[in-house]
Structure formats: structure tokens, C-alpha cells
């Protein structure tokens, strides 16, 4: 079976990263785990071995019969639910599927990385924990180990605590992608920050987006007309990439 580039198919040929993802997400038997893009089932098999209930959504028509055969027993017992569809429309097509406290663990198609992260962090019913295999550069930008925050890192940190779970060499996939990958875990996911601080998500992201809008402009100039003058003064000569989530909250309040 050929891999479909259009569906971001790079299949894992090693179980080492799979074990590490499960460890990062601390999957236990009482968990419900949503897997995006099970592919040929390498991660699915390991998730089911933990005893957890697994729900997987796969878009590729050709992979569905293969997964149905591989996991026939678990489908029959109800431990495994296989959904043929697009993850990006999952909440619309299956509104009552997920209840509070679920986890998302997946080797995702990289062409929709941003959409997937946003979708679950902003969801009405958020997962507790997310562990994803993404491009290494994306994982590094999320944890901002270089001290440089971005819209992406601030967006993730507004909802949870990111952890770099380890690099995964490109040689561990087939077909071999152009770049290395990494595991990114996001723990303690919640909207508490917005509830407690009286700042709406909408307002927070309006200010963050304005702040990062024109890279060459000073942060102060980017925020002119978006926040009030007293707050604008407090920004001084600082750069958008230096500000913490807490400081963005204070500016947006
Ligand atoms: N989990 C498998 C593995 O680790 O070997 C496959 C990972 S592969 C990077 C991504 C998987 O996501 C493929 O099986 C692909 O068909 C599926 N996929 C792509 N776009 C999707 C979408 N919008 N919704 C659900 N699955 C999708």
C-alpha cells in the first residue's frame, strides 16, 4: 500500500516513540484516549495494550478495512471505536462522543498541526492531556527553549503546560520525511486563566495577535489603539517575544 502524501502519511516503523508518547501522556487503563490518524495501527495497538478505551478517527478509506481486521476483537468488546472521517469536523459529526477528562495521543498528519492543536485547546470539552508527534521545529517553538515566545507558544501556554517529550529521528518513519520530529505533550489543560482573570479568550488573542503582527515594528507601536495608553507606557521598549502569558493577560484585561 502506497502512502498518501496528501494525507500526511508517514508511518512509524518503531515502537520506541510510541511507548514514549504513552509515557508522556501517562495513559492508564481507566483513560479514554482519542487517537487521530491511526494509520496502520502501530500506536493504536500500544494504546489498547494499556487497557484504555480508544477512539480513533481515520480519514483514509483504504486504511479503514485494515484497521477493522486488525482490531476486530477490541471493536467487538467496545474497547476500541473506529470512526471513518475527518478529525477537523469530529465535534460537528459526533457532538456527544467525548466527555471531560479524555486524552489525545497521536502521530498527526503535519499539514493540519496548527488546526488540531487549536481545535482541542479551544474545545468546549477540552482534553486533560495531549501528546502529539509533530515536526521537531514546531515542538521547539511551543516550549520556546530559546526564550523566544511566539503566538504559538503563548497560545499553548494560555491553556496548559507544554513538555518537550524527546526527538524522533526521521529514519523511524516510512516514507522518510524531510525533517526530524518530536513529541510535544501539553499537560493540565484548562480555561481557568480566562475564567479567573476576567479576560475573554477573544480579547486575549486579539491583543496577542496585534502584538506579534508586525515583526519589525516595536511592540508598543503594534499595540497602539488596541490597549489603553497607561498600559501602552508600561510596555516600554520590550519585545513581543519576551512577554509571558501572565503579562499578556495583564495587558488584555
Ligand atoms: N498513526 C500512524 C503511525 O504512527 O504510523 C499514522 C500516522 S500518519 C503521520 C497520519 C495519519 O492521519 C494517516 O493515517 C492519515 O491517513 C491520517 N489523516 C490525515 N488527515 C486526516 C484527517 N483530516 N482526519 C483524520 N485522519 C487523518
Coordinates of C-alpha atoms and ligand atoms in Angstrom, one line a residue:
X1 CA 0.0 0.0 0.0
X2 CA 1.4 3.4 -1.0
X3 CA 1.5 6.3 1.4
X4 CA -0.7 9.2 0.5
X5 CA 1.3 12.4 0.7
X6 CA -1.9 14.5 0.6
X7 CA -3.0 12.9 3.9
X8 CA 0.4 13.5 5.5
X9 CA 1.1 9.8 5.8
X10 CA 4.5 9.0 7.4
X11 CA 4.1 5.7 9.2
X12 CA 6.1 4.9 12.3
X13 CA 8.3 1.7 12.0
X14 CA 9.5 1.8 15.6
X15 CA 7.5 1.3 18.8
X16 CA 10.0 3.3 20.9
X17 CA 8.4 6.7 20.1
X18 CA 5.0 5.1 20.7
X19 CA 6.0 3.9 24.1
X20 CA 7.4 7.4 24.9
X21 CA 4.2 9.1 23.9
X22 CA 2.1 6.8 26.1
X23 CA 4.5 7.5 29.0
X24 CA 4.3 11.3 28.4
X25 CA 0.5 11.2 28.4
X26 CA 0.6 8.9 31.4
X27 CA -2.1 6.7 29.8
X28 CA -3.7 4.2 32.3
X29 CA -6.4 1.6 32.0
X30 CA -9.2 3.9 33.2
X31 CA -8.5 6.5 30.5
X32 CA -10.4 7.3 27.3
X33 CA -7.9 8.2 24.5
X34 CA -8.6 9.9 21.2
X35 CA -6.2 8.9 18.5
X36 CA -6.0 11.0 15.3
X37 CA -4.9 9.1 12.2
X38 CA -4.3 5.6 13.4
X39 CA -2.8 4.7 10.0
X40 CA -1.8 1.0 10.2
X41 CA -2.3 0.9 13.9
X42 CA 1.1 0.9 15.5
X43 CA 0.2 3.4 18.2
X44 CA -3.4 2.1 18.4
X45 CA -2.1 -1.3 19.4
X46 CA 0.1 0.1 22.2
X47 CA -2.7 2.3 23.4
X48 CA -5.1 -0.7 23.6
X49 CA -2.4 -2.7 25.5
X50 CA -2.6 -0.2 28.3
X51 CA -6.3 -1.2 28.8
X52 CA -7.5 2.3 28.0
X53 CA -10.6 2.8 25.9
X54 CA -9.5 4.1 22.5
X55 CA -11.4 6.1 19.9
X56 CA -9.6 6.6 16.6
X57 CA -10.6 8.8 13.7
X58 CA -9.0 8.0 10.3
X59 CA -9.8 9.8 7.0
X60 CA -8.2 7.3 4.5
X61 CA -10.8 4.9 3.0
X62 CA -8.2 2.3 2.3
X63 CA -7.0 2.1 5.9
X64 CA -10.4 1.5 7.5
X65 CA -10.8 -2.2 6.4
X66 CA -7.3 -2.9 7.5
X67 CA -7.9 -1.4 11.0
X68 CA -11.2 -3.2 11.3
X69 CA -9.5 -6.6 10.7
X70 CA -6.5 -5.8 13.0
X71 CA -8.7 -4.7 15.9
X72 CA -11.7 -6.9 15.3
X73 CA -11.7 -8.3 18.9
X74 CA -11.3 -4.8 20.6
X75 CA -14.1 -3.4 18.4
X76 CA -16.4 -6.2 19.5
X77 CA -15.7 -5.7 23.2
X78 CA -16.2 -2.0 22.8
X79 CA -12.7 -1.1 23.9
X80 CA -12.0 0.3 20.5
X81 CA -14.2 2.6 18.4
X82 CA -13.1 3.4 14.9
X83 CA -14.5 6.4 13.2
X84 CA -14.1 6.9 9.4
X85 CA -13.9 10.7 9.0
X86 CA -12.0 13.9 9.2
X87 CA -10.8 14.9 12.7
X88 CA -11.4 18.6 11.9
X89 CA -15.2 18.0 11.7
X90 CA -15.3 15.5 14.6
X91 CA -17.1 17.8 17.0
X92 CA -19.8 18.6 14.4
X93 CA -20.3 15.0 13.3
X94 CA -20.0 13.4 16.8
X95 CA -21.0 16.0 19.3
X96 CA -21.5 13.7 22.2
X97 CA -18.5 11.4 21.6
X98 CA -16.1 12.8 24.2
X99 CA -16.7 13.6 27.8
X100 CA -14.5 15.6 30.2
X101 CA -11.1 14.1 31.1
X102 CA -10.1 12.4 27.9
X103 CA -6.6 12.4 26.4
X104 CA -5.4 13.0 22.9
X105 CA -2.4 10.8 21.8
X106 CA -1.5 10.8 18.1
X107 CA 1.1 10.8 15.4
X108 CA -0.7 13.5 13.5
X109 CA -0.7 14.5 9.8
X110 CA 1.6 17.5 9.8
X111 CA -0.4 19.5 7.3
X112 CA -3.0 20.2 9.9
X113 CA -0.8 20.5 13.1
X114 CA -2.0 24.1 13.9
X115 CA -5.7 23.3 13.4
X116 CA -5.5 20.2 15.5
X117 CA -3.8 21.9 18.5
X118 CA -6.1 24.9 18.3
X119 CA -9.2 22.7 18.0
X120 CA -8.6 20.7 21.1
X121 CA -7.2 23.6 23.3
X122 CA -10.2 25.8 22.5
X123 CA -12.8 23.0 22.6
X124 CA -15.8 23.3 24.8
X125 CA -14.9 19.9 26.3
X126 CA -11.1 20.0 26.4
X127 CA -8.8 17.0 26.9
X128 CA -6.8 16.9 30.1
X129 CA -3.6 16.0 28.3
X130 CA -2.4 16.0 24.7
X131 CA 0.7 14.1 23.5
X132 CA 1.5 14.6 19.8
X133 CA 4.2 13.7 17.4
X134 CA 4.9 16.9 15.4
X135 CA 7.7 18.4 13.4
X136 CA 10.7 19.0 15.7
X137 CA 10.8 22.7 14.9
X138 CA 7.1 23.1 15.9
X139 CA 7.7 21.3 19.2
X140 CA 10.7 23.5 19.9
X141 CA 8.7 26.7 19.1
X142 CA 5.9 25.6 21.5
X143 CA 8.2 25.1 24.5
X144 CA 10.3 28.2 23.4
X145 CA 13.5 26.8 24.9
X146 CA 15.4 29.7 23.3
X147 CA 13.4 32.1 25.5
X148 CA 11.6 33.4 22.4
X149 CA 7.9 33.2 22.8
X150 CA 5.6 33.2 19.7
X151 CA 1.9 33.3 19.0
X152 CA 2.0 29.5 19.0
X153 CA 3.9 29.1 22.4
X154 CA 1.7 31.8 24.1
X155 CA -1.5 30.2 22.7
X156 CA -0.5 26.8 24.1
X157 CA 0.7 28.1 27.5
X158 CA -2.5 30.0 27.9
X159 CA -4.3 26.7 28.2
X160 CA -1.7 24.2 29.5
X161 CA 1.9 23.3 30.4
X162 CA 3.9 22.1 27.4
X163 CA 6.7 19.5 27.7
X164 CA 9.3 18.5 25.1
X165 CA 9.0 14.7 25.2
X166 CA 12.0 13.9 23.0
X167 CA 13.3 14.0 19.4
X168 CA 12.2 11.3 17.0
X169 CA 14.6 10.7 14.1
X170 CA 13.1 10.9 10.6
X171 CA 14.6 7.4 9.8
X172 CA 12.0 5.9 12.1
X173 CA 9.2 6.7 9.6
X174 CA 8.2 5.3 6.2
X175 CA 8.3 7.1 3.8
X176 CA 11.2 9.1 5.4
X177 CA 10.1 12.7 5.9
X178 CA 12.4 15.7 5.2
X179 CA 12.7 16.7 8.8
X180 CA 13.0 15.2 12.3
X181 CA 10.0 15.0 14.6
X182 CA 9.5 15.4 18.3
X183 CA 6.9 14.5 20.9
X184 CA 5.1 17.5 22.4
X185 CA 3.0 16.9 25.5
X186 CA 0.6 19.5 26.9
X187 CA -0.5 18.9 30.5
X188 CA -3.1 20.3 32.8
X189 CA -5.3 21.7 30.0
X190 CA -7.9 24.2 31.3
X191 CA -9.5 27.5 30.5
X192 CA -9.1 28.6 34.1
X193 CA -6.8 31.5 33.2
X194 CA -9.6 33.2 31.3
X195 CA -12.3 32.5 33.9
X196 CA -10.2 33.6 36.9
X197 CA -8.7 36.8 35.3
X198 CA -11.9 38.1 33.7
X199 CA -10.3 38.3 30.3
X200 CA -12.1 36.6 27.4
X201 CA -10.3 34.3 25.1
X202 CA -11.3 36.6 22.2
X203 CA -9.8 39.7 23.8
X204 CA -6.6 37.9 24.9
X205 CA -5.9 36.6 21.4
X206 CA -6.8 39.9 19.8
X207 CA -4.1 41.6 21.9
X208 CA -1.5 38.8 21.4
X209 CA -2.1 38.7 17.6
X210 CA -1.8 42.5 17.4
X211 CA 1.4 42.4 19.5
X212 CA 3.1 39.9 17.2
X213 CA 1.6 41.4 14.0
X214 CA 4.5 43.4 12.5
X215 CA 7.8 41.9 13.4
X216 CA 9.9 44.9 12.6
X217 CA 7.7 47.3 14.5
X218 CA 8.2 47.8 18.2
X219 CA 5.6 46.0 20.4
X220 CA 4.4 49.4 21.7
X221 CA 3.6 50.5 18.2
X222 CA 1.9 47.2 17.4
X223 CA -0.4 47.7 20.4
X224 CA -1.3 51.3 19.8
X225 CA -5.1 51.7 19.7
X226 CA -5.5 48.1 20.9
X227 CA -4.8 48.6 24.6
X228 CA -5.2 51.8 26.7
X229 CA -2.4 54.4 26.9
X230 CA -1.3 53.7 30.5
X231 CA -0.8 50.0 29.7
X232 CA 1.0 51.0 26.5
X233 CA 3.5 53.1 28.5
X234 CA 4.2 50.1 30.8
X235 CA 5.3 48.1 27.7
X236 CA 8.3 50.4 27.3
X237 CA 11.0 49.0 24.9
X238 CA 10.1 45.3 25.4
X239 CA 9.6 42.9 22.5
X240 CA 6.6 40.7 22.0
X241 CA 8.8 37.5 22.2
X242 CA 9.9 38.5 25.8
X243 CA 6.4 38.7 27.3
X244 CA 4.9 35.8 29.4
X245 CA 1.3 34.6 29.3
X246 CA 0.7 36.4 32.6
X247 CA 1.9 39.7 31.1
X248 CA -0.3 39.3 28.0
X249 CA -3.2 38.7 30.4
X250 CA -2.5 41.9 32.3
X251 CA -2.2 43.9 29.0
X252 CA -5.6 42.5 27.7
X253 CA -7.5 43.0 31.0
Ligands
LIG1 N1 -0.5 6.7 13.5 C1 0.1 6.2 12.3 C2 1.6 5.9 12.6 O1 2.1 6.5 13.5 O2 2.2 5.2 11.8 C3 -0.1 7.1 11.1 C4 0.4 8.5 11.2 S1 0.4 9.5 9.7 C5 1.6 10.7 10.1 C6 -1.1 10.4 9.8 C7 -2.4 9.6 9.7 O3 -3.5 10.6 9.7 C8 -2.6 8.9 8.4 O4 -3.1 7.6 8.7 C9 -3.6 9.7 7.6 O5 -4.4 8.9 6.7 C10 -4.5 10.3 8.7 N2 -5.2 11.5 8.4 C11 -4.8 12.5 7.6 N3 -5.6 13.6 7.6 C12 -6.6 13.2 8.5 C13 -7.8 13.9 8.9 N4 -8.1 15.1 8.5 N5 -8.5 13.3 9.8 C14 -8.2 12.0 10.3 N6 -7.1 11.4 9.9 C15 -6.3 11.9 9.0

